[in-house]
mmCIF file of C-alpha atoms in Angstrom:
data_model
loop_
_atom_site.group_PDB
_atom_site.id
_atom_site.type_symbol
_atom_site.label_atom_id
_atom_site.label_comp_id
_atom_site.label_asym_id
_atom_site.label_seq_id
_atom_site.Cartn_x
_atom_site.Cartn_y
_atom_site.Cartn_z
ATOM 1 C CA MET A 1 21.664 -330.217 8.335
ATOM 2 C CA VAL A 2 18.354 -329.327 8.254
ATOM 3 C CA LEU A 3 18.205 -330.893 10.928
ATOM 4 C CA SER A 4 20.542 -328.320 12.892
ATOM 5 C CA TRP A 5 18.690 -325.447 11.966
ATOM 6 C CA VAL A 6 14.590 -326.567 12.205
ATOM 7 C CA ALA A 7 15.764 -327.447 16.450
ATOM 8 C CA PRO A 8 17.356 -323.428 17.567
ATOM 9 C CA LYS A 9 14.013 -322.051 14.961
ATOM 10 C CA PHE A 10 11.369 -324.432 16.818
ATOM 11 C CA LEU A 11 13.252 -323.895 20.142
ATOM 12 C CA LYS A 12 13.198 -319.416 19.703
ATOM 13 C CA THR A 13 9.757 -320.157 19.047
ATOM 14 C CA SER A 14 8.848 -322.320 21.923
ATOM 15 C CA ILE A 15 10.267 -320.134 24.542
ATOM 16 C CA LEU A 16 8.698 -316.998 23.192
ATOM 17 C CA TRP A 17 5.384 -318.606 23.282
ATOM 18 C CA ARG A 18 5.948 -319.161 26.705
ATOM 19 C CA LEU A 19 6.928 -315.781 27.230
ATOM 20 C CA LEU A 20 3.718 -314.486 25.289
ATOM 21 C CA THR A 21 1.082 -316.613 27.738
ATOM 22 C CA VAL A 22 2.959 -315.705 30.806
ATOM 23 C CA ILE A 23 1.721 -312.412 29.736
ATOM 24 C CA PHE A 24 -1.061 -313.344 28.459
ATOM 25 C CA THR A 25 -2.510 -314.874 31.984
ATOM 26 C CA VAL A 26 -0.790 -311.724 33.663
ATOM 27 C CA SER A 27 -2.700 -308.978 32.636
ATOM 28 C CA LEU A 28 -4.576 -309.071 29.381
ATOM 29 C CA PRO A 29 -4.427 -311.255 25.640
ATOM 30 C CA LEU A 30 -2.551 -309.335 23.513
ATOM 31 C CA ALA A 31 -4.775 -309.288 20.509
ATOM 32 C CA PRO A 32 -7.080 -306.113 19.077
ATOM 33 C CA GLN A 33 -9.775 -305.402 21.150
ATOM 34 C CA GLU A 34 -13.197 -304.558 19.991
ATOM 35 C CA SER A 35 -15.182 -302.088 22.144
ATOM 36 C CA PHE A 36 -18.528 -301.633 22.259
ATOM 37 C CA ALA A 37 -21.580 -299.676 23.974
ATOM 38 C CA GLN A 38 -21.414 -298.567 27.682
ATOM 39 C CA ILE A 39 -23.520 -300.559 30.207
ATOM 40 C CA GLN A 40 -25.313 -298.547 33.048
ATOM 41 C CA LEU A 41 -25.446 -300.759 36.482
ATOM 42 C CA ARG A 42 -27.567 -300.064 40.386
ATOM 43 C CA GLY A 43 -27.534 -301.592 43.425
ATOM 44 C CA GLU A 44 -28.249 -301.784 46.939
ATOM 45 C CA VAL A 45 -26.024 -302.234 49.533
ATOM 46 C CA GLY A 46 -26.375 -305.764 50.566
ATOM 47 C CA GLU A 47 -28.443 -306.752 47.707
ATOM 48 C CA ASN A 48 -27.327 -309.010 45.178
ATOM 49 C CA VAL A 49 -26.173 -307.464 41.623
ATOM 50 C CA ASN A 50 -26.341 -309.747 38.362
ATOM 51 C CA ILE A 51 -24.201 -308.415 35.660
ATOM 52 C CA HIS A 52 -24.550 -309.998 32.034
ATOM 53 C CA CYS A 53 -21.325 -308.280 29.700
ATOM 54 C CA PRO A 54 -22.580 -308.801 25.796
ATOM 55 C CA VAL A 55 -21.885 -311.837 24.505
ATOM 56 C CA ASP A 56 -22.277 -314.019 20.768
ATOM 57 C CA ARG A 57 -24.300 -317.366 21.308
ATOM 58 C CA HIS A 58 -23.520 -318.610 18.879
ATOM 59 C CA LYS A 59 -19.926 -318.407 19.747
ATOM 60 C CA THR A 60 -17.712 -320.350 21.689
ATOM 61 C CA ILE A 61 -15.529 -318.803 24.425
ATOM 62 C CA THR A 62 -12.064 -319.126 24.686
ATOM 63 C CA PHE A 63 -11.887 -316.450 28.032
ATOM 64 C CA PHE A 64 -13.995 -314.868 29.922
ATOM 65 C CA TYR A 65 -12.522 -311.446 31.790
ATOM 66 C CA PHE A 66 -14.214 -309.338 34.227
ATOM 67 C CA GLN A 67 -12.021 -306.767 36.068
ATOM 68 C CA LYS A 68 -11.834 -303.961 37.569
ATOM 69 C CA GLY A 69 -9.059 -301.055 36.461
ATOM 70 C CA GLN A 70 -6.676 -303.753 36.321
ATOM 71 C CA GLU A 71 -8.078 -306.041 39.410
ATOM 72 C CA PHE A 72 -8.864 -309.269 38.540
ATOM 73 C CA VAL A 73 -12.281 -310.017 39.632
ATOM 74 C CA ASN A 74 -13.618 -313.163 38.101
ATOM 75 C CA GLY A 75 -12.866 -315.557 34.649
ATOM 76 C CA PHE A 76 -12.394 -318.675 33.054
ATOM 77 C CA HIS A 77 -10.272 -319.358 30.520
ATOM 78 C CA THR A 78 -11.092 -323.205 28.610
ATOM 79 C CA LEU A 79 -7.683 -323.748 27.776
ATOM 80 C CA LYS A 80 -5.646 -322.540 30.903
ATOM 81 C CA LYS A 81 -5.094 -322.627 34.751
ATOM 82 C CA ILE A 82 -7.097 -318.797 35.921
ATOM 83 C CA ARG A 83 -4.407 -318.118 39.493
ATOM 84 C CA LYS A 84 -5.228 -315.050 39.456
ATOM 85 C CA GLU A 85 -7.669 -314.758 43.367
ATOM 86 C CA LYS A 86 -11.159 -314.431 42.974
ATOM 87 C CA TRP A 87 -12.995 -311.701 44.599
ATOM 88 C CA GLU A 88 -15.247 -313.863 47.040
ATOM 89 C CA ASN A 89 -18.398 -312.532 46.773
ATOM 90 C CA THR A 90 -18.468 -313.318 42.687
ATOM 91 C CA SER A 91 -19.840 -316.201 40.752
ATOM 92 C CA VAL A 92 -19.350 -316.858 37.255
ATOM 93 C CA GLU A 93 -21.158 -319.135 35.654
ATOM 94 C CA ASN A 94 -20.067 -322.403 33.368
ATOM 95 C CA ASN A 95 -19.402 -321.122 29.903
ATOM 96 C CA SER A 96 -21.357 -317.782 30.324
ATOM 97 C CA ALA A 97 -20.883 -314.567 30.547
ATOM 98 C CA THR A 98 -22.789 -314.000 33.707
ATOM 99 C CA VAL A 99 -20.687 -312.187 37.224
ATOM 100 C CA GLN A 100 -23.135 -312.652 39.877
ATOM 101 C CA MET A 101 -21.969 -309.910 43.169
ATOM 102 C CA VAL A 102 -23.677 -310.180 46.431
ATOM 103 C CA LYS A 103 -23.105 -308.183 49.427
ATOM 104 C CA LEU A 104 -22.205 -304.879 48.044
ATOM 105 C CA LYS A 105 -20.492 -302.404 48.927
ATOM 106 C CA ALA A 106 -20.070 -298.629 48.570
ATOM 107 C CA SER A 107 -16.422 -299.597 47.967
ATOM 108 C CA HIS A 108 -17.809 -302.109 44.719
ATOM 109 C CA SER A 109 -18.999 -299.049 43.304
ATOM 110 C CA GLY A 110 -17.171 -297.947 39.617
ATOM 111 C CA GLU A 111 -15.868 -299.039 36.235
ATOM 112 C CA TYR A 112 -15.173 -302.561 35.103
ATOM 113 C CA GLN A 113 -14.755 -304.167 32.098
ATOM 114 C CA CYS A 114 -15.772 -307.058 31.034
ATOM 115 C CA TYR A 115 -13.051 -309.031 28.546
ATOM 116 C CA ILE A 116 -13.801 -312.106 25.484
ATOM 117 C CA GLN A 117 -12.005 -313.835 23.463
ATOM 118 C CA TYR A 118 -14.097 -316.530 21.230
ATOM 119 C CA LYS A 119 -12.526 -319.279 19.702
ATOM 120 C CA GLY A 120 -10.398 -319.224 16.411
ATOM 121 C CA GLU A 121 -10.946 -315.121 17.136
ATOM 122 C CA PRO A 122 -8.054 -313.519 17.621
ATOM 123 C CA ASN A 123 -10.246 -310.285 18.128
ATOM 124 C CA VAL A 124 -10.423 -310.011 22.460
ATOM 125 C CA SER A 125 -13.670 -307.665 23.058
ATOM 126 C CA ASN A 126 -14.275 -304.969 25.779
ATOM 127 C CA THR A 127 -17.036 -304.209 27.319
ATOM 128 C CA ILE A 128 -17.701 -300.754 29.458
ATOM 129 C CA ILE A 129 -19.506 -301.763 32.795
ATOM 130 C CA HIS A 130 -20.446 -298.646 34.807
ATOM 131 C CA LEU A 131 -21.838 -300.272 38.392
ATOM 132 C CA SER A 132 -23.802 -297.214 41.019
ATOM 133 C CA VAL A 133 -24.435 -298.837 44.495
ATOM 134 C CA THR A 134 -26.075 -297.004 46.475
ATOM 135 C CA ALA A 135 -27.414 -296.622 50.008
ATOM 136 C CA ASN A 136 -30.536 -294.982 51.403
ATOM 137 C CA PHE A 137 -30.319 -292.713 53.808
ATOM 138 C CA SER A 138 -32.326 -292.676 57.363
ATOM 139 C CA LYS A 139 -35.199 -290.919 58.169
ATOM 140 C CA PRO A 140 -33.930 -288.073 59.521
ATOM 141 C CA THR A 141 -34.811 -286.747 62.668
ATOM 142 C CA VAL A 142 -35.228 -283.910 64.729
ATOM 143 C CA ILE A 143 -33.966 -283.309 68.318
ATOM 144 C CA THR A 144 -35.785 -279.559 69.639
ATOM 145 C CA SER A 145 -34.345 -277.620 72.131
ATOM 146 C CA CYS A 146 -36.214 -274.128 73.233
ATOM 147 C CA HIS A 147 -34.766 -271.586 75.954
ATOM 148 C CA ALA A 148 -36.583 -267.669 76.062
ATOM 149 C CA ASN A 149 -36.876 -266.290 73.472
ATOM 150 C CA ARG A 150 -34.466 -269.037 71.427
ATOM 151 C CA CYS A 151 -35.026 -272.558 69.485
ATOM 152 C CA LEU A 152 -32.297 -275.267 68.504
ATOM 153 C CA LEU A 153 -33.107 -277.145 65.994
ATOM 154 C CA THR A 154 -31.001 -280.294 65.291
ATOM 155 C CA CYS A 155 -31.327 -282.756 62.566
ATOM 156 C CA SER A 156 -29.564 -286.324 61.833
ATOM 157 C CA SER A 157 -29.988 -288.598 59.562
ATOM 158 C CA HIS A 158 -27.031 -292.323 58.441
ATOM 159 C CA GLY A 159 -26.238 -294.328 57.290
ATOM 160 C CA GLY A 160 -26.134 -292.715 53.523
ATOM 161 C CA TYR A 161 -24.345 -293.445 49.996
ATOM 162 C CA PRO A 162 -23.813 -291.229 47.120
ATOM 163 C CA ARG A 163 -23.178 -287.795 50.094
ATOM 164 C CA SER A 164 -26.010 -285.747 49.857
ATOM 165 C CA GLU A 165 -26.822 -282.078 51.392
ATOM 166 C CA LEU A 166 -29.320 -282.089 54.579
ATOM 167 C CA MET A 167 -32.012 -279.833 53.538
ATOM 168 C CA TRP A 168 -34.154 -277.772 55.733
ATOM 169 C CA LYS A 169 -38.109 -276.706 55.016
ATOM 170 C CA VAL A 170 -39.394 -273.679 56.676
ATOM 171 C CA ILE A 171 -43.162 -272.837 56.299
ATOM 172 C CA GLY A 172 -44.369 -269.554 57.663
ATOM 173 C CA ASN A 173 -42.119 -266.019 58.476
ATOM 174 C CA SER A 174 -38.396 -267.563 56.283
ATOM 175 C CA SER A 175 -36.931 -264.096 56.262
ATOM 176 C CA GLY A 176 -32.747 -264.079 57.632
ATOM 177 C CA PRO A 177 -33.357 -263.098 61.731
ATOM 178 C CA MET A 178 -35.956 -265.404 62.130
ATOM 179 C CA TRP A 179 -34.085 -268.703 61.875
ATOM 180 C CA THR A 180 -30.253 -269.431 61.028
ATOM 181 C CA VAL A 181 -28.127 -272.078 60.357
ATOM 182 C CA LEU A 182 -25.732 -273.097 63.050
ATOM 183 C CA ASN A 183 -23.293 -275.608 61.267
ATOM 184 C CA VAL A 184 -23.499 -279.258 59.616
ATOM 185 C CA SER A 185 -20.977 -282.213 59.934
ATOM 186 C CA GLU A 186 -20.824 -285.028 57.966
ATOM 187 C CA GLU A 187 -18.841 -287.871 58.109
ATOM 188 C CA SER A 188 -18.095 -291.287 56.244
ATOM 189 C CA ASP A 189 -17.363 -294.146 57.926
ATOM 190 C CA PRO A 190 -13.377 -295.669 56.982
ATOM 191 C CA ASN A 191 -14.928 -298.985 56.783
ATOM 192 C CA THR A 192 -18.578 -298.690 54.545
ATOM 193 C CA MET A 193 -17.552 -294.876 53.526
ATOM 194 C CA LEU A 194 -21.984 -294.299 54.596
ATOM 195 C CA TYR A 195 -22.743 -290.908 55.098
ATOM 196 C CA ASN A 196 -24.097 -289.630 58.096
ATOM 197 C CA THR A 197 -24.580 -286.121 58.606
ATOM 198 C CA SER A 198 -26.368 -283.701 61.084
ATOM 199 C CA SER A 199 -27.482 -279.971 61.107
ATOM 200 C CA THR A 200 -28.219 -277.137 63.576
ATOM 201 C CA VAL A 201 -30.523 -274.205 63.103
ATOM 202 C CA SER A 202 -31.359 -271.902 65.685
ATOM 203 C CA PHE A 203 -34.902 -269.596 65.712
ATOM 204 C CA ASN A 204 -35.476 -266.806 67.150
ATOM 205 C CA CYS A 205 -39.210 -266.765 68.431
ATOM 206 C CA SER A 206 -39.428 -262.765 69.826
ATOM 207 C CA TYR A 207 -41.501 -261.733 66.581
ATOM 208 C CA GLY A 208 -44.106 -264.073 67.868
ATOM 209 C CA GLU A 209 -44.388 -266.134 65.569
ATOM 210 C CA GLU A 210 -45.541 -270.044 64.663
ATOM 211 C CA MET A 211 -42.983 -272.112 61.978
ATOM 212 C CA LEU A 212 -43.613 -275.626 60.595
ATOM 213 C CA ILE A 213 -40.345 -277.044 59.921
ATOM 214 C CA SER A 214 -39.321 -280.273 58.784
ATOM 215 C CA CYS A 215 -35.693 -281.477 57.331
ATOM 216 C CA SER A 216 -35.280 -284.208 54.506
ATOM 217 C CA MET A 217 -31.866 -286.070 53.208
ATOM 218 C CA GLY A 218 -31.016 -287.720 50.016
ATOM 219 C CA GLY A 219 -34.866 -287.713 49.009
ATOM 220 C CA VAL A 220 -36.328 -289.000 52.489
ATOM 221 C CA THR A 221 -38.784 -285.962 54.987
ATOM 222 C CA SER A 222 -38.756 -285.974 58.954
ATOM 223 C CA GLU A 223 -42.086 -285.706 60.331
ATOM 224 C CA LEU A 224 -43.750 -281.889 60.646
ATOM 225 C CA LEU A 225 -42.445 -279.764 63.952
ATOM 226 C CA PHE A 226 -44.049 -276.440 65.464
ATOM 227 C CA VAL A 227 -41.316 -274.363 66.312
ATOM 228 C CA CYS A 228 -41.912 -271.205 68.532
ATOM 229 C CA VAL A 229 -45.275 -272.446 69.766
ATOM 230 C CA PRO A 230 -46.695 -269.800 71.882
ATOM 231 C CA LYS A 231 -47.229 -270.689 75.269
ATOM 232 C CA HIS A 232 -50.241 -268.627 75.675
ATOM 233 C CA ARG A 233 -52.948 -268.831 71.979
ATOM 234 C CA PRO A 234 -55.566 -265.484 72.688
ATOM 235 C CA GLU A 235 -56.023 -265.554 68.497
ATOM 236 C CA ILE A 236 -57.636 -269.219 69.803
ATOM 237 C CA VAL A 237 -58.066 -268.984 73.953
ATOM 238 C CA LYS A 238 -60.614 -266.386 73.447
ATOM 239 C CA PRO A 239 -62.866 -267.246 70.584
ATOM 240 C CA THR A 240 -62.872 -270.370 72.455
ATOM 241 C CA ILE A 241 -64.403 -268.313 75.215
ATOM 242 C CA CYS A 242 -66.954 -266.702 73.783
ATOM 243 C CA SER A 243 -67.962 -269.449 72.387
ATOM 244 C CA VAL A 244 -69.174 -271.116 75.328
ATOM 245 C CA VAL A 245 -70.504 -268.343 76.652
ATOM 246 C CA LEU A 246 -72.823 -268.297 73.921
ATOM 247 C CA PHE A 247 -73.798 -271.707 73.878
ATOM 248 C CA ILE A 248 -74.590 -271.605 77.673
ATOM 249 C CA ALA A 249 -76.612 -268.426 77.959
ATOM 250 C CA MET A 250 -78.827 -269.698 74.665
ATOM 251 C CA ILE A 251 -79.474 -272.607 77.032
ATOM 252 C CA LEU A 252 -80.393 -270.516 79.774
ATOM 253 C CA LEU A 253 -82.506 -268.398 77.259
ATOM 254 C CA VAL A 254 -84.039 -271.479 76.043
ATOM 255 C CA LEU A 255 -85.258 -273.023 79.794
ATOM 256 C CA VAL A 256 -86.366 -269.807 81.146
ATOM 257 C CA TRP A 257 -88.876 -269.228 78.182
ATOM 258 C CA LYS A 258 -90.019 -272.731 78.574
ATOM 259 C CA PHE A 259 -90.760 -272.077 82.910
ATOM 260 C CA ILE A 260 -92.747 -268.904 81.480
ATOM 261 C CA LYS A 261 -94.442 -270.712 79.013
ATOM 262 C CA LYS A 262 -95.683 -272.947 81.243
ATOM 263 C CA GLN A 263 -96.242 -270.842 83.896
ATOM 264 C CA LYS A 264 -98.515 -268.826 81.556
ATOM 265 C CA MET A 265 -100.272 -272.507 80.726
ATOM 266 C CA SER A 266 -101.258 -272.781 84.154
ATOM 267 C CA CYS A 267 -102.619 -269.534 84.791
ATOM 268 C CA SER A 268 -104.692 -270.319 82.248
ATOM 269 C CA LYS A 269 -105.964 -273.166 83.160
ATOM 270 C CA THR A 270 -106.501 -271.840 86.743
ATOM 271 C CA ASN A 271 -108.853 -268.608 84.635
ATOM 272 C CA ASN A 272 -110.785 -270.991 82.681
ATOM 273 C CA VAL A 273 -112.226 -272.751 85.723
ATOM 274 C CA ASP A 274 -116.201 -272.627 85.604
ATOM 275 C CA VAL A 275 -117.925 -271.334 88.903
ATOM 276 C CA ASP A 276 -119.801 -273.386 91.078
ATOM 277 C CA PRO A 277 -123.572 -272.622 91.506
ATOM 278 C CA LYS A 278 -122.879 -273.485 95.842
ATOM 279 C CA GLU A 279 -120.761 -270.668 95.168
ATOM 280 C CA LEU A 280 -123.847 -268.448 94.112
ATOM 281 C CA LYS A 281 -126.306 -269.563 96.525
ATOM 282 C CA ALA A 282 -124.001 -268.364 99.240
ATOM 283 C CA LEU A 283 -123.061 -265.374 97.912
ATOM 284 C CA LYS A 284 -126.554 -263.917 97.608
#
């Protein structure tokens, strides 16, 4: 009688345990969770990052799951075999809660979760990690095209993440009529998620004022360029010519003065020569 009652009870318990095990390995353990402070990490596209989840070194880890939302990234279980597919660019050190992620992409940015359970404890700790992956924009390049009294400048930069605004900086008369932004183009590569941005501005050069201009993208600035440069610069050419003429005139004056001085000295020597006595006798 006892066996007939215990056997069905044991079978029910065994089936329930297997069912819980299946659910456990598919998603997360059905156990109380403890949340810790969030961790902020940064990485660059193409580089590597080590993600250290908080762990108690004095305890033995039963399992460690590293996930992005509901997607399993990597981890281990000391009692079971994990059948979930791991990310190819990740690895986990044995019996540690450290994940190495290599060849970062912009798509790897986001919120991750560290799930850890220790041996002999029912609770599962949960730590949230925010990973921000960035890429530096290239140094902006500026192409200039001028015709008559109008100049068009196009600034372009590529390969950056996240999105950033392209900024123009004008040194000189930057009033409204002088220049205007014609268009801004922004494209994101569907595979890499990196941004390519360009902008074109128009300058009205009829005012005759010279300006310096540069553009910046994501903290990187282009070279300074002159805009509306006049073909002739009388304010610069005239003073230069005057200076050259004055210099030549001074040289000529010095040469003339030296020549006159030399002539005077020659005449003075001639006048001071004594008369020959013989010449005096001849005059008598």
